[in-house]
mmCIF file of C-alpha atoms in Angstrom:
data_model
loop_
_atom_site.group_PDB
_atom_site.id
_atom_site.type_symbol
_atom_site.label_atom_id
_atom_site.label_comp_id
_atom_site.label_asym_id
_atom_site.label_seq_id
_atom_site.Cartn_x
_atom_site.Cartn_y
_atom_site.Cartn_z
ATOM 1 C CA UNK U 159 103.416 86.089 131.662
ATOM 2 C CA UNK U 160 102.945 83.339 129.262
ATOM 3 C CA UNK U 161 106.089 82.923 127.456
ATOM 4 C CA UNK U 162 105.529 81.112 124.331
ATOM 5 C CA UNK U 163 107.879 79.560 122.124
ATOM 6 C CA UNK U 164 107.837 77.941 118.703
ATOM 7 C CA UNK U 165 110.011 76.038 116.807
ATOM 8 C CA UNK U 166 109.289 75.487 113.361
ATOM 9 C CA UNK U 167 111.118 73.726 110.243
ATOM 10 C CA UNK U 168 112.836 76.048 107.611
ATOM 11 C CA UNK U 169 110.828 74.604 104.568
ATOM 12 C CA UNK U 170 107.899 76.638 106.421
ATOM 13 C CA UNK U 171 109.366 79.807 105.807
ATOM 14 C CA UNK U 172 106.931 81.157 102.980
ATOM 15 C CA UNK U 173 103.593 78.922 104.527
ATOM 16 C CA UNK U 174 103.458 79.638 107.728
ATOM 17 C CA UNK U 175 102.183 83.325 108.739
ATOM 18 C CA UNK U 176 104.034 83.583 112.155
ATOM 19 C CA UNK U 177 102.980 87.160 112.981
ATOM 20 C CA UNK U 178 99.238 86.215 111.926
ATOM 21 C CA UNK U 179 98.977 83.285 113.950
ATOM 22 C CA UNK U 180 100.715 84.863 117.131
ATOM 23 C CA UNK U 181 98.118 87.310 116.562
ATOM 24 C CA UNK U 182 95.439 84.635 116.785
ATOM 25 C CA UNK U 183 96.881 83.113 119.222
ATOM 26 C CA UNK U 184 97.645 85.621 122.585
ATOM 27 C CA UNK U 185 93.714 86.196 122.729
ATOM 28 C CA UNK U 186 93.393 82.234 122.328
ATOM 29 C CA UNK U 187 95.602 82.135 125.189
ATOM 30 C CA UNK U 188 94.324 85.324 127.114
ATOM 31 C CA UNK U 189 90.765 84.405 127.244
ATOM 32 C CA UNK U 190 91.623 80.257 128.365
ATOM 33 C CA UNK U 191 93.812 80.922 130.810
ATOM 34 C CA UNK U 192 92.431 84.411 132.217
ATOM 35 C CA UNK U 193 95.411 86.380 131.605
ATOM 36 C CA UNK U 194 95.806 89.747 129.566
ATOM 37 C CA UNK U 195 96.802 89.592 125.656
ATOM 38 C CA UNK U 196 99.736 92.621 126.342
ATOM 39 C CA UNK U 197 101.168 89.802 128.697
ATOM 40 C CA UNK U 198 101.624 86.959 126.037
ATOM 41 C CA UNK U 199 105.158 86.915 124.794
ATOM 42 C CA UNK U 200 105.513 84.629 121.202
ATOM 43 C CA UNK U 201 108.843 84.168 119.747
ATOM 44 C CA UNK U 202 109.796 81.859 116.941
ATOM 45 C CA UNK U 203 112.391 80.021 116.180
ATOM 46 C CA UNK U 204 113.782 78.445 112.617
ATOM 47 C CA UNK U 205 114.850 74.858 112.699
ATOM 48 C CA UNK U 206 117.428 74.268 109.625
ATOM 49 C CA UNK U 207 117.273 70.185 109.811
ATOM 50 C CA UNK U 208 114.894 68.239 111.712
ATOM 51 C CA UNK U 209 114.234 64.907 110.597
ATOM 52 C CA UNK U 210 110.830 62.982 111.516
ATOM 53 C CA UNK U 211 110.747 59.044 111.926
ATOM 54 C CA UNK U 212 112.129 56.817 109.324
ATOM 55 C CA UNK U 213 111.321 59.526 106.627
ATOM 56 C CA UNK U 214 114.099 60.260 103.892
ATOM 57 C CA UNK U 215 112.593 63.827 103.476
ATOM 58 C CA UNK U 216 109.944 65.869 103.024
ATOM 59 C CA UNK U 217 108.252 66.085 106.549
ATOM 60 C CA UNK U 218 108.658 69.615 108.831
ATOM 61 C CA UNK U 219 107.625 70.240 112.334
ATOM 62 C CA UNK U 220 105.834 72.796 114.129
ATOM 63 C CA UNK U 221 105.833 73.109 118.059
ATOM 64 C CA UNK U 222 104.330 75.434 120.342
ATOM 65 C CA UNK U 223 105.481 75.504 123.732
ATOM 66 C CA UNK U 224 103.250 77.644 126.122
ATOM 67 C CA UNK U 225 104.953 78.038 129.574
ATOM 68 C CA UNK U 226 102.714 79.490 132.279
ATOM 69 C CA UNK U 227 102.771 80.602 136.326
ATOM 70 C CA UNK U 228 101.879 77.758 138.318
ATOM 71 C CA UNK U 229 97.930 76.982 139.209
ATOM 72 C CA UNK U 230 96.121 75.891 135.840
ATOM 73 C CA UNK U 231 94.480 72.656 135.604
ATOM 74 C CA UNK U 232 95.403 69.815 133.432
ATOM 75 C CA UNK U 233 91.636 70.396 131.379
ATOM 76 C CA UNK U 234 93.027 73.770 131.033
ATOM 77 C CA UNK U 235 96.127 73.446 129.613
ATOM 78 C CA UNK U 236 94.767 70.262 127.449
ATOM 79 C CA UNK U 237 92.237 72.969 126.049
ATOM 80 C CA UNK U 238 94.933 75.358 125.268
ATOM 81 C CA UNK U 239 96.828 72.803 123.622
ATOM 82 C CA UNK U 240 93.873 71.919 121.133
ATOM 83 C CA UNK U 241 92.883 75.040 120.526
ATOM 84 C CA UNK U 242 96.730 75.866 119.305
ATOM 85 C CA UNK U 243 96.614 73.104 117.433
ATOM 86 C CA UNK U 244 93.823 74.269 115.674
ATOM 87 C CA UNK U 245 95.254 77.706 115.267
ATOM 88 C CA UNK U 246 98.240 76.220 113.494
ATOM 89 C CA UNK U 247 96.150 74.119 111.100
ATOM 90 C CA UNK U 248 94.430 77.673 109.886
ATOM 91 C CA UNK U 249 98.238 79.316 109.623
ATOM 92 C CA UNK U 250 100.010 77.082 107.547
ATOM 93 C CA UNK U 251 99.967 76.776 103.931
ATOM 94 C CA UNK U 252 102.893 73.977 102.956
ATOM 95 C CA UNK U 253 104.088 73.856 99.903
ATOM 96 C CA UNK U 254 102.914 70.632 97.958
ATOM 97 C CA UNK U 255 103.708 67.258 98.733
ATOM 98 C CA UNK U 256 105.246 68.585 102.632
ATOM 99 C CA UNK U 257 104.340 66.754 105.314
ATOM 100 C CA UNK U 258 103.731 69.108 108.183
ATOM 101 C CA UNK U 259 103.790 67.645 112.437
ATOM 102 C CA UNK U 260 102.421 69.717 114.122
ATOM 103 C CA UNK U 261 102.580 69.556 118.418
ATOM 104 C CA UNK U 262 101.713 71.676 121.291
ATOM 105 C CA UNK U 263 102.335 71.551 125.259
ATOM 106 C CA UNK U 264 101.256 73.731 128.095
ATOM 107 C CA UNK U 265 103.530 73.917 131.099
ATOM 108 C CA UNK U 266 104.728 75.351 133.938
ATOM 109 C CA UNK U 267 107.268 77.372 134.563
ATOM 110 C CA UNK U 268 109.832 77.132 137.039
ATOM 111 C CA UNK U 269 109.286 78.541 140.222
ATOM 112 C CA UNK U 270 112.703 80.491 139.673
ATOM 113 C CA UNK U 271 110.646 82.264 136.902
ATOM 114 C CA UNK U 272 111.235 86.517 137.720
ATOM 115 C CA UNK U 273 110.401 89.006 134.955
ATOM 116 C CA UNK U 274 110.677 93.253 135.098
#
């Protein structure tokens, strides 16, 4: 059930070890929000142009959405959040001199939310 999504900047392609750190991550996610690791579902998507502040160049993002079934707490999903965060840090490996944002958010998903 968790669907998780990340964006991430397209000066990241060669540091950032996507399949590694989805690996990483569904047991992160598994274990802190009692769920099973064969449920996790990561995708990623490449951002061509994202632009950060006032800065002329040089910054990239990464964001990890995690979108759950109704019922965790806010500690719980703040955990998750931190712990991805921490994931990320261990995942990347910018080239020199890139500035690298890095967010996460646990959420709900919509009621409407059906799956086969």
């Amino acid at each position: 059930m968790p669907q998780i999504t990340v964006d991430y900047s397209a000066e990241l392609d060669d540091g950032f070890d996507r399949r590694g750190f989805a690996l990483a991550l569904h047991p992160t996610v598994a274990e802190t929000v009692t769920t099973k690791i064969p449920s996790c579902k990561t995708r990623f998507r490449r951002v061509e142009e994202s632009v950060v502040g006032d800065s002329p160049a040089g910054d990239a993002i990464v964001h990890v959405e995690v979108a759950l079934l109704a019922g965790r707490t806010p500690e719980v999903k703040e955990q998750l959040a931190e712990a991805i965060l921490d994931l990320l840090a261990r995942h990347l490996k910018p080239a020199d001199g890139l500035v690298v944002h890095t967010s996460a958010e646990t959420r709900d998903l919509d009621p409407s939310y059906a799956k086969r």
